[in-house]
PDB file of C-alpha atoms in Angstrom:
ATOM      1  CA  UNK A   1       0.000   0.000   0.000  1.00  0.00           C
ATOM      2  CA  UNK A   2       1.649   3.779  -1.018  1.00  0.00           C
ATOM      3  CA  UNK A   3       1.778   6.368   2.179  1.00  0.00           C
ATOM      4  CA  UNK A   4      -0.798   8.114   0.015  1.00  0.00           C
ATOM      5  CA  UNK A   5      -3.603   5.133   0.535  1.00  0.00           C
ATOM      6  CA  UNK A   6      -3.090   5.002   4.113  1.00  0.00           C
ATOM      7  CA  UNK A   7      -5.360   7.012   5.771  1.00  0.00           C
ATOM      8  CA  UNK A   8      -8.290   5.769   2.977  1.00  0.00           C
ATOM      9  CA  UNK A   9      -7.718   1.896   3.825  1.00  0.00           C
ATOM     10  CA  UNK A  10      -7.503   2.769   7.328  1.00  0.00           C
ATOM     11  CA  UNK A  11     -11.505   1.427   7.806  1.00  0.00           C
ATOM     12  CA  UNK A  12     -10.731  -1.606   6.037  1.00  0.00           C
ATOM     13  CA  UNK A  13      -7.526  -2.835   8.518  1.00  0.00           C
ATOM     14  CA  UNK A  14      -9.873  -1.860  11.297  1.00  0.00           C
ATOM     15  CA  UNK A  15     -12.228  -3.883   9.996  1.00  0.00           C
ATOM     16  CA  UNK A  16     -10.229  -6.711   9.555  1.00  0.00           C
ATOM     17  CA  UNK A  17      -8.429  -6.114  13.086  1.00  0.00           C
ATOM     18  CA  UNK A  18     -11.548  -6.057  14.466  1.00  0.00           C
ATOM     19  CA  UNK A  19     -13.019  -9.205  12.421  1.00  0.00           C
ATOM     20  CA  UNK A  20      -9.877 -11.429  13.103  1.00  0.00           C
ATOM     21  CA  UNK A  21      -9.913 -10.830  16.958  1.00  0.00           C
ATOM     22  CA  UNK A  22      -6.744  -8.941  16.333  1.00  0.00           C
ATOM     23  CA  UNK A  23      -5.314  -5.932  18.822  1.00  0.00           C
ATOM     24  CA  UNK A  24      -3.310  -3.047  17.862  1.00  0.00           C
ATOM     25  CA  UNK A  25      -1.028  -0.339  20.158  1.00  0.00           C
ATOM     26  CA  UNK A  26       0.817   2.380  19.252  1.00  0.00           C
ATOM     27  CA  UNK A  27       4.206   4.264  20.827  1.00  0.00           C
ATOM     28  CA  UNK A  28       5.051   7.151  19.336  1.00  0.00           C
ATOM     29  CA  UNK A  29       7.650  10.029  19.615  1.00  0.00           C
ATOM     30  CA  UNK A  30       7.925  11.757  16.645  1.00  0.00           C
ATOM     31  CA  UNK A  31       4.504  11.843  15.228  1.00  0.00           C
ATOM     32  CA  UNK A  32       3.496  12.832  18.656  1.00  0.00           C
ATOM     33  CA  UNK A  33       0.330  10.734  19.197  1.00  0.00           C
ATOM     34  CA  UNK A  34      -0.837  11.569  15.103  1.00  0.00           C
ATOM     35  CA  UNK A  35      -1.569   7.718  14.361  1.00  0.00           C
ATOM     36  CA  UNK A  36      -3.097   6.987  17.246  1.00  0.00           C
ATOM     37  CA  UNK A  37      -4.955   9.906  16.433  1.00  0.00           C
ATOM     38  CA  UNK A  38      -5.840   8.671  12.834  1.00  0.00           C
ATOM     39  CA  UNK A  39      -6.689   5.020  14.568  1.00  0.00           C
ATOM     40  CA  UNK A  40      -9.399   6.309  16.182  1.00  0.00           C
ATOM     41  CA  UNK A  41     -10.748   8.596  14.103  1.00  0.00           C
ATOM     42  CA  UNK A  42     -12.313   5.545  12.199  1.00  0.00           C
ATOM     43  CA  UNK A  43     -15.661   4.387  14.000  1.00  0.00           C
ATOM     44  CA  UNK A  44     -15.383   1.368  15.580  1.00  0.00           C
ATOM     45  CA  UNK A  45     -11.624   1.798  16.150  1.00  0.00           C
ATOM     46  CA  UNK A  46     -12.378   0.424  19.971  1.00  0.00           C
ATOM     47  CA  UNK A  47     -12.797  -2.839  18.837  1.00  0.00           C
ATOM     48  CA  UNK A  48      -9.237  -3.188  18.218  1.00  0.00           C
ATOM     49  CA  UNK A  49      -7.369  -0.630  19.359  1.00  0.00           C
ATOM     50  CA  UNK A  50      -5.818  -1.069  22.972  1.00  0.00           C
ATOM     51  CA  UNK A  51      -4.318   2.248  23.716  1.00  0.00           C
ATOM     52  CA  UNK A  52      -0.844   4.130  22.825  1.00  0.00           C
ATOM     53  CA  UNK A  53       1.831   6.325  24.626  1.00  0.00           C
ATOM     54  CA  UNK A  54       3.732   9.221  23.457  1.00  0.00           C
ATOM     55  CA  UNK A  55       7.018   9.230  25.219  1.00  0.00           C
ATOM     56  CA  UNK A  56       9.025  11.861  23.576  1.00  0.00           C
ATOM     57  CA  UNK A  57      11.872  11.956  25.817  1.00  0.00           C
ATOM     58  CA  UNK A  58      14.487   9.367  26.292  1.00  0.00           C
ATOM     59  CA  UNK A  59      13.302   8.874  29.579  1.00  0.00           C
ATOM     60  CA  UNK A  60      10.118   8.063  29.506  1.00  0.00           C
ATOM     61  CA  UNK A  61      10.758   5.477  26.511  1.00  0.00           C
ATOM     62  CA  UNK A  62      12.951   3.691  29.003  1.00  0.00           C
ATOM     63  CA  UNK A  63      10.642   3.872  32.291  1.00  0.00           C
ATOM     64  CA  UNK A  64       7.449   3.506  30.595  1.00  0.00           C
ATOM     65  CA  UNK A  65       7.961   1.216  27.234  1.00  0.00           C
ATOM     66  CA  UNK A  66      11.072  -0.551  28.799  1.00  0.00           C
ATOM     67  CA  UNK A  67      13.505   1.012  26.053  1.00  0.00           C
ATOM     68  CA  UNK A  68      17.181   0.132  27.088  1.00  0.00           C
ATOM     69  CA  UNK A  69      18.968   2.636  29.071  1.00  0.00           C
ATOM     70  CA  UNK A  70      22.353   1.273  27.589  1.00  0.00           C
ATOM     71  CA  UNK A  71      21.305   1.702  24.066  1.00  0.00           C
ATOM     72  CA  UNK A  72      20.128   4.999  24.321  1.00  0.00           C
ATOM     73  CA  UNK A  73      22.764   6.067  25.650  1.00  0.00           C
ATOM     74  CA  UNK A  74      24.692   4.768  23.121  1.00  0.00           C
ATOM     75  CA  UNK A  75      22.707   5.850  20.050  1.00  0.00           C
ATOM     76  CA  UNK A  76      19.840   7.787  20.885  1.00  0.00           C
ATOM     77  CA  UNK A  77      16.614   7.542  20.541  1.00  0.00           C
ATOM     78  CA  UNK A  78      17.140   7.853  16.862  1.00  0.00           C
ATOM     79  CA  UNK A  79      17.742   4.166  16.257  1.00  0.00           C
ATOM     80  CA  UNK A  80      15.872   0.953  14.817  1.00  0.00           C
ATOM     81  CA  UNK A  81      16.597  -1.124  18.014  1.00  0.00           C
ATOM     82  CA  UNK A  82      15.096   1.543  19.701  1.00  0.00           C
ATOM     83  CA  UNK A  83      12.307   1.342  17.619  1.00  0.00           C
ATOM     84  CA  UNK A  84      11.660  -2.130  17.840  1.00  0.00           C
ATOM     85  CA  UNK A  85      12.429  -2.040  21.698  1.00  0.00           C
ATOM     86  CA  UNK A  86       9.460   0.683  21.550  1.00  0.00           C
ATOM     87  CA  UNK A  87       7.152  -1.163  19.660  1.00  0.00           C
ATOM     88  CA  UNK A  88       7.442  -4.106  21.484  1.00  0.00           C
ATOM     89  CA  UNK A  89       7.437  -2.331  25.232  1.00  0.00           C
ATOM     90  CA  UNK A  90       3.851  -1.188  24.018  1.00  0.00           C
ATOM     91  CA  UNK A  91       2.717  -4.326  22.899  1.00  0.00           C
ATOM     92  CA  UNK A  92       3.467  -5.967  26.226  1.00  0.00           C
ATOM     93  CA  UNK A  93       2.033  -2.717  28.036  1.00  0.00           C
ATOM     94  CA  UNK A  94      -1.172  -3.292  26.017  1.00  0.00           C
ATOM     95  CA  UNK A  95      -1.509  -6.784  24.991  1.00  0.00           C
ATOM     96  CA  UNK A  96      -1.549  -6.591  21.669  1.00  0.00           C
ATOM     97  CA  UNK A  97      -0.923  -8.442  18.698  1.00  0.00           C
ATOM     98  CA  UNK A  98       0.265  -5.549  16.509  1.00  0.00           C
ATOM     99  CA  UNK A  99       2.331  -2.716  17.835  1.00  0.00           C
ATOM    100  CA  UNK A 100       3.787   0.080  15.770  1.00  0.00           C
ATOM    101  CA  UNK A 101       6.661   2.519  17.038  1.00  0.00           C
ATOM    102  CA  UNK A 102       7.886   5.929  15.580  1.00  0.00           C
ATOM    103  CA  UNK A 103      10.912   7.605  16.075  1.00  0.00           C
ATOM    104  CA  UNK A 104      13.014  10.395  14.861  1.00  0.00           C
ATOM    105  CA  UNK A 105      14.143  13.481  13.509  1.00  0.00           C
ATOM    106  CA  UNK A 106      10.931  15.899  12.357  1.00  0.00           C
ATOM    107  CA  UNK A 107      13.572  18.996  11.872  1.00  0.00           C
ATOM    108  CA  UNK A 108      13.756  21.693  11.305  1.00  0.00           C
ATOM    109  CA  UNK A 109      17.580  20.637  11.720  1.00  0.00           C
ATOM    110  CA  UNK A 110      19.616  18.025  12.583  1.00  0.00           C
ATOM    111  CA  UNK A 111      19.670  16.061  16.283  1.00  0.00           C
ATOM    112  CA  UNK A 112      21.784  13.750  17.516  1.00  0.00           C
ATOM    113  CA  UNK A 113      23.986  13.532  14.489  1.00  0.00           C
ATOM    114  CA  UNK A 114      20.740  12.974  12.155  1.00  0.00           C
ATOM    115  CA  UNK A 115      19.024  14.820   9.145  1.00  0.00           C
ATOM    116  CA  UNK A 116      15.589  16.317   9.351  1.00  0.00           C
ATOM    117  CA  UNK A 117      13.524  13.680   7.947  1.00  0.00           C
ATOM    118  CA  UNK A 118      15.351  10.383   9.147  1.00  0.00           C
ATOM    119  CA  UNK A 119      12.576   8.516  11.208  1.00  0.00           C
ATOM    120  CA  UNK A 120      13.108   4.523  12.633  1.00  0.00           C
ATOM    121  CA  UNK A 121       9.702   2.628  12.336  1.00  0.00           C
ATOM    122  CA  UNK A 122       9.725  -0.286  14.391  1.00  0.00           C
ATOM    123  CA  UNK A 123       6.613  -3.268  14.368  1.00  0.00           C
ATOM    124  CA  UNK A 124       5.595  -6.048  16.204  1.00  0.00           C
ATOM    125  CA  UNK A 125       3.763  -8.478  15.068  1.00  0.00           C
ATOM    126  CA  UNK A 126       2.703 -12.084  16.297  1.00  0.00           C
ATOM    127  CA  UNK A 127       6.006 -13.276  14.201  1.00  0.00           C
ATOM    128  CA  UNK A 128       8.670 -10.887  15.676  1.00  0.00           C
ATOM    129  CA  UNK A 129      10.014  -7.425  15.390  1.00  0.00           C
ATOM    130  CA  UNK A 130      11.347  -6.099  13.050  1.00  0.00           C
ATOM    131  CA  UNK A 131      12.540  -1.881  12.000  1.00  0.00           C
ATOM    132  CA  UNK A 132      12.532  -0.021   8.811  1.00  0.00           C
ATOM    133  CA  UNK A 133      14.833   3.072   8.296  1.00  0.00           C
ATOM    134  CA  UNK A 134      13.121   6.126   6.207  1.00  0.00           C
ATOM    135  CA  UNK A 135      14.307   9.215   4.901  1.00  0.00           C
ATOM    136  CA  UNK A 136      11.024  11.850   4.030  1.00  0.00           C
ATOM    137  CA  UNK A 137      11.377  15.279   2.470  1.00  0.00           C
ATOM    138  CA  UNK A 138      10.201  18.837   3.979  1.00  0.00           C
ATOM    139  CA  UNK A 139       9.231  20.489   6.370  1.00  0.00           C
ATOM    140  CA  UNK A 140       8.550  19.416  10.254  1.00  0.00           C
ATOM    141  CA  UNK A 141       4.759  18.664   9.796  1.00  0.00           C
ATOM    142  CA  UNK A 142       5.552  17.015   6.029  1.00  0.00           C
ATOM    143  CA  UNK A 143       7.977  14.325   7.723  1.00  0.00           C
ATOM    144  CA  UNK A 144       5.584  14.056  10.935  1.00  0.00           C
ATOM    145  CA  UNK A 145       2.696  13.485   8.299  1.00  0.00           C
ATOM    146  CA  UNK A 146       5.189  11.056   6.044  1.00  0.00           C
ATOM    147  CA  UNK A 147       5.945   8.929   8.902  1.00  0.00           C
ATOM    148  CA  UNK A 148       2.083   8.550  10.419  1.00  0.00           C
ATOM    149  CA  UNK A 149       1.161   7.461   6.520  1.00  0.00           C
ATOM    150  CA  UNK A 150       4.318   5.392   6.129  1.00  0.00           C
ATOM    151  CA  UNK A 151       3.749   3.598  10.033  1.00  0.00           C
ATOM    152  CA  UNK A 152      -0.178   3.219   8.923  1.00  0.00           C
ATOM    153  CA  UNK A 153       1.031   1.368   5.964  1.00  0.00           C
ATOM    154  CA  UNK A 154       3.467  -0.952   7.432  1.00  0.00           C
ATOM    155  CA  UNK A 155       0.471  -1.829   9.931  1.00  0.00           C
ATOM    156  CA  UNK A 156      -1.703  -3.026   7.111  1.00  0.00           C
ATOM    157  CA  UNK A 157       1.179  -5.217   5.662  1.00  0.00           C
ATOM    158  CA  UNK A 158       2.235  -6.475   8.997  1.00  0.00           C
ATOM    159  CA  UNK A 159      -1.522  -7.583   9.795  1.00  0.00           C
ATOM    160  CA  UNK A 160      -2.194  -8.815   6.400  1.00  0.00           C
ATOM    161  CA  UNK A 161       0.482 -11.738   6.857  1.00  0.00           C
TER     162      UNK A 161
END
């Protein structure tokens, strides 16, 4: 599915969530609680969605989603372990099936030795975790958008397995 279709097959994977007995969570830094946001603005969203956390600072992805304190410090948050470590701290928080995590650089500059634009996207599924790096164009709410559509996305191929 394109970032583009995202949002518009958004009632169908709730749908299908929701039909297969499936849960969903969401931890999010970056996008700062936007695809939770988009999750629930589909009716019937309850069915299937268990809850998300914003933890925007280092700390709080460590105390509250279980995030390593040793990685962080060694990377940042800025990282696909991280990521995945996110995704899967809010599965367990949640008890879900599907978790999605996002993490990153919105701009306008650089942080921690990253571009604007770079965002980690981790998932967890029933099968494992897993990350995927991306690089999205323009300006703070442009890469904030890109990475909601982008994490939507990987949701709906993630639960379609």
């Amino acid at each position: 599915m394109a970032r583009t279709d995202a949002v518009t097959h958004l009632p169908a994977l709730i749908a299908s969530l929701t039909e297969r007995g499936r849960t969903i969570a969401v931890a999010e830094s970056l996008t700062g609680g936007r695809v939770a946001s988009a999750i629930v603005s589909v009716p019937g969203a309850s069915a299937c969605f268990q809850g998300g956390v914003v933890a925007y600072a280092s700390e709080a992805k460590a105390v509250i989603l279980g995030v390593s304190r040793a990685r962080l410090e060694e990377t940042g948050p800025v990282d696909g372990v991280v990521a995945e470590q996110m995704a899967a701290g809010v599965a367990k928080l949640f008890d879900a099936d599907f978790a999605v995590a996002t993490t990153g650089v919105a701009g306008p500059g650089s942080a921690d030795g990253h571009e604007a634009g770079t965002v980690w996207i981790g998932i967890r599924t029933p099968q494992g975790t897993t990350s995927e790096l991306f690089h999205f164009a323009g300006n703070r709410d442009e890469v904030r958008n890109a990475a909601v559509l982008e994490a939507l996305g990987i949701i709906e191929r993630a639960s379609a397995k």
